[in-house]
Short mmCIF file of C-alpha atoms in Angstrom, two decimals:
data_model
loop_
_atom_site.label_atom_id
_atom_site.label_comp_id
_atom_site.label_asym_id
_atom_site.label_seq_id
_atom_site.Cartn_x
_atom_site.Cartn_y
_atom_site.Cartn_z
CA MET A 225 112.15 61.10 86.89
CA GLU A 226 111.47 64.79 87.39
CA ASP A 227 108.59 66.31 85.41
CA PRO A 228 109.57 68.49 82.43
CA MET A 229 110.19 72.08 83.45
CA HIS A 230 107.75 74.81 82.48
CA ALA A 231 108.31 78.53 82.10
CA ALA A 232 106.56 81.67 80.88
CA VAL A 233 108.13 82.10 77.45
CA VAL A 234 108.15 85.19 75.24
CA GLU A 235 108.43 84.16 71.59
CA GLN A 236 107.88 87.60 70.09
CA PHE A 237 108.26 91.05 71.62
CA GLY A 238 104.90 92.69 72.20
CA ARG A 239 103.03 89.43 72.76
CA VAL A 240 102.14 87.92 76.11
CA PRO A 241 104.24 84.99 77.31
CA THR A 242 102.88 81.46 77.27
CA TRP A 243 103.33 78.82 79.96
CA ARG A 244 104.99 75.86 78.26
CA GLN A 245 107.79 73.34 78.54
CA PHE A 246 111.23 74.87 78.39
CA PRO A 247 114.76 73.47 78.72
CA GLU A 248 116.09 73.01 82.23
CA PRO A 249 118.46 75.74 83.45
CA VAL A 250 122.15 74.94 83.57
CA ALA A 251 124.02 76.46 86.47
CA ALA A 252 127.20 78.30 85.55
CA GLU A 253 130.18 78.50 87.86
CA ALA A 254 129.14 79.94 91.25
CA GLU A 255 125.45 79.39 90.42
CA VAL A 256 122.92 76.87 91.71
CA VAL A 257 119.54 75.74 90.40
CA VAL A 258 116.70 77.19 92.47
CA GLU A 259 113.07 76.08 92.79
CA VAL A 260 111.00 79.23 92.24
CA VAL A 261 108.32 79.83 94.87
CA ALA A 262 106.98 83.30 93.98
CA THR A 263 107.89 86.02 91.50
CA GLY A 264 106.37 89.44 90.87
CA LEU A 265 105.12 90.93 87.62
CA HIS A 266 106.80 94.32 87.95
CA PRO A 267 106.77 97.09 85.31
CA ARG A 268 110.45 96.27 84.84
CA VAL A 269 109.42 92.72 83.88
CA ARG A 270 106.85 94.01 81.41
CA SER A 271 109.45 96.15 79.65
CA GLN A 272 111.86 93.21 79.65
CA ALA A 273 109.22 91.03 77.96
CA ALA A 274 108.44 93.80 75.46
CA GLY A 275 112.12 94.26 74.58
CA SER A 276 111.81 97.95 75.46
CA HIS A 277 113.92 98.13 78.63
CA TYR A 278 117.24 99.91 78.20
CA THR A 279 119.08 96.72 79.23
CA SER A 280 117.32 94.57 76.61
CA GLU A 281 119.60 92.29 74.63
CA GLY A 282 116.98 91.71 71.92
CA SER A 283 117.31 87.93 72.25
CA LEU A 284 114.40 85.52 71.82
CA PRO A 285 112.92 83.36 73.14
CA LEU A 286 113.22 84.71 76.64
CA VAL A 287 111.83 83.92 80.05
CA PRO A 288 110.96 87.20 81.82
CA GLY A 289 111.39 87.88 85.52
CA VAL A 290 114.05 89.82 87.39
CA ASP A 291 113.71 88.52 90.94
CA ALA A 292 111.92 85.92 93.02
CA VAL A 293 111.70 84.02 96.26
CA GLY A 294 112.98 80.49 95.82
CA ARG A 295 114.07 77.33 97.58
CA PHE A 296 117.84 76.88 97.33
CA PRO A 297 119.59 73.48 97.30
CA ASP A 298 120.50 73.85 100.98
CA GLY A 299 116.79 74.10 101.82
CA SER A 300 116.83 77.80 102.63
CA LEU A 301 114.09 80.11 101.38
CA ARG A 302 115.70 83.19 99.85
CA TYR A 303 114.92 86.31 97.91
CA PHE A 304 117.26 86.48 94.92
CA VAL A 305 117.98 88.57 91.85
CA ALA A 306 118.07 86.92 88.42
CA SER A 307 121.49 86.35 86.89
CA SER A 308 120.33 86.42 83.26
CA GLU A 309 118.30 88.89 81.24
CA THR A 310 116.91 86.09 79.03
CA ARG A 311 116.52 83.24 81.55
CA GLY A 312 114.45 85.00 84.17
CA THR A 313 112.47 83.94 87.20
CA MET A 314 109.09 83.20 85.65
CA ALA A 315 109.89 79.52 85.56
CA GLU A 316 109.67 76.52 87.83
CA ARG A 317 113.44 76.46 88.12
CA VAL A 318 116.17 78.98 87.39
CA ALA A 319 119.93 79.25 87.80
CA ALA A 320 120.91 81.86 90.38
CA ASP A 321 124.00 83.18 92.10
CA PRO A 322 123.66 82.72 95.89
CA ARG A 323 125.77 85.84 96.37
CA ALA A 324 122.85 87.86 94.97
CA SER A 325 120.39 86.47 97.50
CA VAL A 326 119.29 86.90 101.09
CA VAL A 327 117.70 84.34 103.39
CA LEU A 328 114.15 85.29 104.39
CA PRO A 329 113.64 85.96 108.11
CA ASP A 330 111.59 83.38 109.99
CA GLY A 331 107.90 83.90 109.38
CA ALA A 332 108.37 86.14 106.34
CA ASP A 333 105.66 85.86 103.68
CA PRO A 334 107.28 84.84 100.36
CA VAL A 335 104.49 86.51 98.39
CA ALA A 336 104.93 89.84 100.19
CA VAL A 337 108.68 89.77 99.63
CA ALA A 338 108.27 88.81 95.95
CA ALA A 339 105.72 91.59 95.48
CA GLY A 340 107.56 94.27 97.40
CA ALA A 341 111.30 93.89 97.00
CA ASN A 342 111.46 95.36 93.50
CA PRO A 343 109.32 98.47 94.10
CA VAL A 344 110.91 99.04 97.50
CA MET A 345 114.39 98.61 96.04
CA SER A 346 113.96 101.45 93.54
CA SER A 347 113.65 104.21 96.14
CA TRP A 348 115.75 102.47 98.80
CA VAL A 349 118.78 102.19 96.54
CA ALA A 350 118.24 105.68 95.10
CA LEU A 351 118.19 107.28 98.54
CA ARG A 352 121.04 105.17 99.89
CA ARG A 353 123.33 105.03 96.87
CA ARG A 354 122.70 107.98 94.57
CA ILE A 355 122.63 110.85 97.07
CA ASP A 356 123.80 111.63 100.57
CA LEU A 357 120.46 111.54 102.39
CA ALA A 358 120.73 113.61 105.55
CA SER A 359 118.81 112.66 108.66
CA GLY A 360 115.71 114.82 108.82
CA ALA A 361 115.66 115.53 105.08
CA ARG A 362 112.41 116.62 103.47
CA VAL A 363 111.32 114.50 100.51
CA LEU A 364 108.86 114.87 97.62
CA VAL A 365 107.65 111.70 95.89
CA LEU A 366 106.31 112.28 92.37
CA GLY A 367 104.16 109.41 91.20
CA ALA A 368 103.36 108.36 94.75
CA THR A 369 100.19 106.46 93.88
CA GLY A 370 101.92 103.64 92.00
CA ALA A 371 103.39 100.63 93.80
CA SER A 372 106.93 102.03 93.73
CA GLY A 373 105.83 105.51 94.76
CA ARG A 374 103.72 104.12 97.58
CA ALA A 375 106.76 102.22 98.79
CA ALA A 376 108.95 105.32 98.40
CA VAL A 377 106.82 107.28 100.88
CA GLN A 378 107.42 104.58 103.49
CA VAL A 379 111.08 104.04 102.59
CA ALA A 380 111.87 107.75 102.89
CA LYS A 381 110.41 107.84 106.39
CA HIS A 382 112.16 104.59 107.34
CA LEU A 383 115.51 106.01 106.19
CA GLY A 384 115.16 109.16 108.27
CA ALA A 385 113.13 111.74 106.34
CA SER A 386 111.43 114.24 108.63
CA SER A 387 108.58 114.93 106.21
CA VAL A 388 107.28 113.52 102.94
CA VAL A 389 105.15 115.27 100.34
CA ALA A 390 103.28 112.74 98.20
CA SER A 391 101.99 113.69 94.76
CA GLY A 392 100.09 111.49 92.33
CA ARG A 393 97.18 111.30 89.92
CA ASP A 394 94.91 108.69 91.53
CA THR A 395 93.02 110.68 94.18
CA THR A 396 91.75 107.59 96.02
CA ARG A 397 95.20 106.09 96.36
CA LEU A 398 96.68 109.48 97.20
CA ALA A 399 94.27 109.92 100.10
CA ALA A 400 95.41 106.61 101.59
CA LEU A 401 99.07 107.64 101.73
CA GLY A 402 98.58 109.66 104.89
CA ASP A 403 98.24 106.39 106.77
CA LEU A 404 101.60 105.27 105.34
CA GLY A 405 103.58 108.28 106.50
CA ALA A 406 102.94 111.04 103.95
CA ASP A 407 102.66 114.43 105.66
CA ILE A 408 101.28 116.43 102.72
CA LEU A 409 99.15 115.13 99.84
CA VAL A 410 98.86 117.09 96.60
CA ALA A 411 97.49 116.24 93.16
CA LEU A 412 100.09 115.88 90.43
CA ASP A 413 97.89 117.61 87.84
CA ASP A 414 98.40 120.95 89.64
CA PRO A 415 102.14 121.71 89.32
CA ALA A 416 101.85 125.09 91.03
CA SER A 417 100.32 123.49 94.11
CA VAL A 418 103.00 120.81 94.13
CA GLY A 419 105.66 123.50 93.92
CA ARG A 420 104.21 125.42 96.86
CA ALA A 421 103.71 122.31 99.00
CA ALA A 422 107.23 121.05 98.32
CA ALA A 423 108.99 124.42 98.06
CA ASP A 424 111.68 123.61 100.59
CA VAL A 425 112.21 119.87 100.16
CA ASP A 426 115.74 118.53 99.94
CA VAL A 427 115.06 115.53 97.70
CA VAL A 428 112.66 114.65 94.89
CA VAL A 429 112.05 110.97 94.14
CA ASP A 430 110.61 111.05 90.62
CA TYR A 431 108.74 108.15 89.02
CA VAL A 432 106.94 110.20 86.34
CA TRP A 433 109.49 112.27 84.39
CA GLY A 434 108.12 113.73 81.12
CA ARG A 435 106.23 117.03 80.98
CA PRO A 436 104.77 116.71 84.52
CA ALA A 437 108.26 116.51 86.01
CA SER A 438 109.49 119.57 84.14
CA ASP A 439 106.37 121.54 85.12
CA VAL A 440 106.83 120.65 88.79
CA MET A 441 110.55 121.37 88.55
CA ARG A 442 109.89 124.89 87.29
CA ALA A 443 107.21 125.55 89.92
CA LEU A 444 109.26 124.11 92.77
CA VAL A 445 112.41 126.05 91.99
CA THR A 446 110.41 129.28 91.68
CA ALA A 447 108.75 128.70 95.06
CA ARG A 448 111.90 127.91 97.05
CA THR A 449 112.72 130.15 100.00
CA ASP A 450 116.45 129.63 99.49
CA ARG A 451 117.14 128.89 95.84
CA GLY A 452 120.79 128.20 96.55
CA ARG A 453 119.93 125.32 98.88
CA ARG A 454 120.82 121.97 97.33
CA LEU A 455 117.93 120.04 95.79
CA ASP A 456 118.62 116.45 94.72
CA TRP A 457 116.23 115.31 92.01
CA ILE A 458 116.42 111.53 91.46
CA ALA A 459 114.90 110.25 88.20
CA ILE A 460 113.83 106.64 88.72
CA GLY A 461 110.81 106.09 86.46
CA SER A 462 109.24 107.60 83.37
CA THR A 463 105.53 106.84 83.48
CA ALA A 464 104.70 110.21 81.90
CA GLY A 465 107.28 110.03 79.13
CA GLN A 466 110.89 109.18 78.37
CA ASP A 467 111.82 112.80 77.62
CA ALA A 468 111.36 115.87 79.81
CA PRO A 469 111.98 119.46 78.65
CA ILE A 470 114.24 120.63 81.46
CA PRO A 471 114.17 124.41 82.01
CA SER A 472 117.81 125.49 81.91
CA ALA A 473 117.06 128.43 84.20
CA ALA A 474 116.14 125.97 86.94
CA LEU A 475 119.67 124.60 86.81
CA ARG A 476 121.36 127.99 86.66
CA ALA A 477 119.26 129.77 89.25
CA SER A 478 119.05 127.13 91.96
CA GLY A 479 120.86 124.34 93.76
CA LEU A 480 119.06 121.77 91.61
CA THR A 481 121.06 118.63 90.83
CA ILE A 482 119.54 115.87 88.68
CA VAL A 483 120.70 112.26 88.86
CA GLY A 484 119.24 108.94 87.75
CA SER A 485 119.02 105.69 89.64
CA GLY A 486 118.81 102.23 88.12
CA GLN A 487 120.82 99.47 86.52
CA GLY A 488 124.03 101.07 85.29
CA SER A 489 124.13 104.10 87.56
CA VAL A 490 124.12 101.70 90.50
CA GLY A 491 126.29 98.60 90.26
CA ARG A 492 125.06 95.09 90.94
CA ASP A 493 127.17 94.79 94.10
CA ALA A 494 125.56 97.92 95.54
CA PHE A 495 122.08 96.53 94.89
CA VAL A 496 123.01 93.24 96.54
CA THR A 497 124.44 95.02 99.58
CA GLU A 498 121.06 96.66 100.20
CA LEU A 499 119.01 93.44 99.93
CA PRO A 500 119.07 92.42 103.62
CA GLY A 501 117.68 95.76 104.77
CA ILE A 502 115.00 95.75 102.07
CA VAL A 503 113.82 92.21 102.82
CA GLU A 504 113.83 92.83 106.56
CA ALA A 505 111.73 96.00 106.17
CA ILE A 506 109.11 94.09 104.16
CA ALA A 507 109.15 91.03 106.41
CA ALA A 508 108.73 93.18 109.52
CA GLY A 509 105.86 95.15 107.97
CA THR A 510 107.81 98.40 108.19
CA VAL A 511 107.02 98.86 104.51
CA ALA A 512 103.49 97.68 103.74
CA VAL A 513 103.00 95.72 100.52
CA ASP A 514 99.83 94.93 98.56
CA ALA A 515 99.86 91.71 96.55
CA GLN A 516 97.51 89.52 94.58
CA VAL A 517 98.42 85.90 93.97
CA ALA A 518 97.95 83.79 90.85
CA SER A 519 99.21 80.54 89.43
CA PHE A 520 101.93 80.48 86.81
CA THR A 521 99.53 78.59 84.55
CA ASP A 522 97.38 81.74 84.27
CA VAL A 523 100.22 84.00 83.15
CA SER A 524 98.91 84.54 79.60
CA THR A 525 95.41 85.43 80.79
CA LEU A 526 96.44 87.75 83.60
CA TRP A 527 99.43 89.46 82.00
CA ALA A 528 97.42 92.27 80.41
CA ASP A 529 95.27 92.93 83.48
CA ALA A 530 97.96 93.04 86.16
CA ASP A 531 98.48 96.15 88.27
CA ALA A 532 95.18 97.72 87.29
CA PRO A 533 94.20 100.66 89.51
CA GLY A 534 93.16 99.52 92.96
CA THR A 535 94.96 96.19 92.84
CA GLY A 536 98.17 94.94 94.41
CA ARG A 537 101.29 93.74 92.64
CA LEU A 538 100.58 90.46 90.85
CA VAL A 539 102.71 87.58 92.10
CA PHE A 540 102.87 84.25 90.29
CA THR A 541 103.45 81.17 92.39
CA THR A 542 104.00 77.47 91.93
CA ALA A 543 101.27 75.02 92.87
CA ASP A 544 103.19 73.53 95.79
CA ARG A 545 104.48 76.71 97.39
#
């Protein structure tokens, strides 16, 4: 008889999940039950567990987790995206749709894929699906010192950018981005300097939003050599605030176009279509990923400390991975 299943369970929004017994998943039509091998604690998972993500259904209890690497019934090891917002991947087993999965290449590290696919996906999908990224485009990454921003620097270069300006708050992490492909490094707390350094970029990948984004937007538009040249600003994250006071003059007096990228603006099928390229880039080391590994049984203890400055993305694994 199989041991009772355990999962990280959120009983109340705002409290850390606990590792406890939980009912077995039941596969719906077109789904299969997957043995979870590794799953990342992404910011998206934190907001899911807090009930604050814009896709939250407000239902409790819930098992957080939006993606994972797992063993499918056919024996294949795959990266997959969760089918349910309330029965996520932080469990020993989960129901998943094989159509939203990709087989890992031989030799791929499940932990690296679990750590990297979500942060890599944010910029990859934005640049591939929300704008028409021209070969040789110049890109500014705002919030480049976080895991997603760090990945965005590498993704932009991988997808054909000729130059990348990286801007962030953490000076130590910022300095390291030159080794990952960033051509210009500039502190985010100096909007005027960011504007001058990125005056003629074609694309902004924005993970910060809030007041810093609007300050950079104003400075960048003012500094442009050709204000009529199109500038695609992609809002992906909001680490500096949910609201940004957008200067209307920047929209009227320049080629600035603002779009968002995320669940809703990009359909599920589009995300799934990009999975093979994302997983291959991580597996091949084209996009470098930092990860720290922990056991599911330590989820309550480690939840609050994950992703502290200077650490890699926390990945929870099963004992027999």
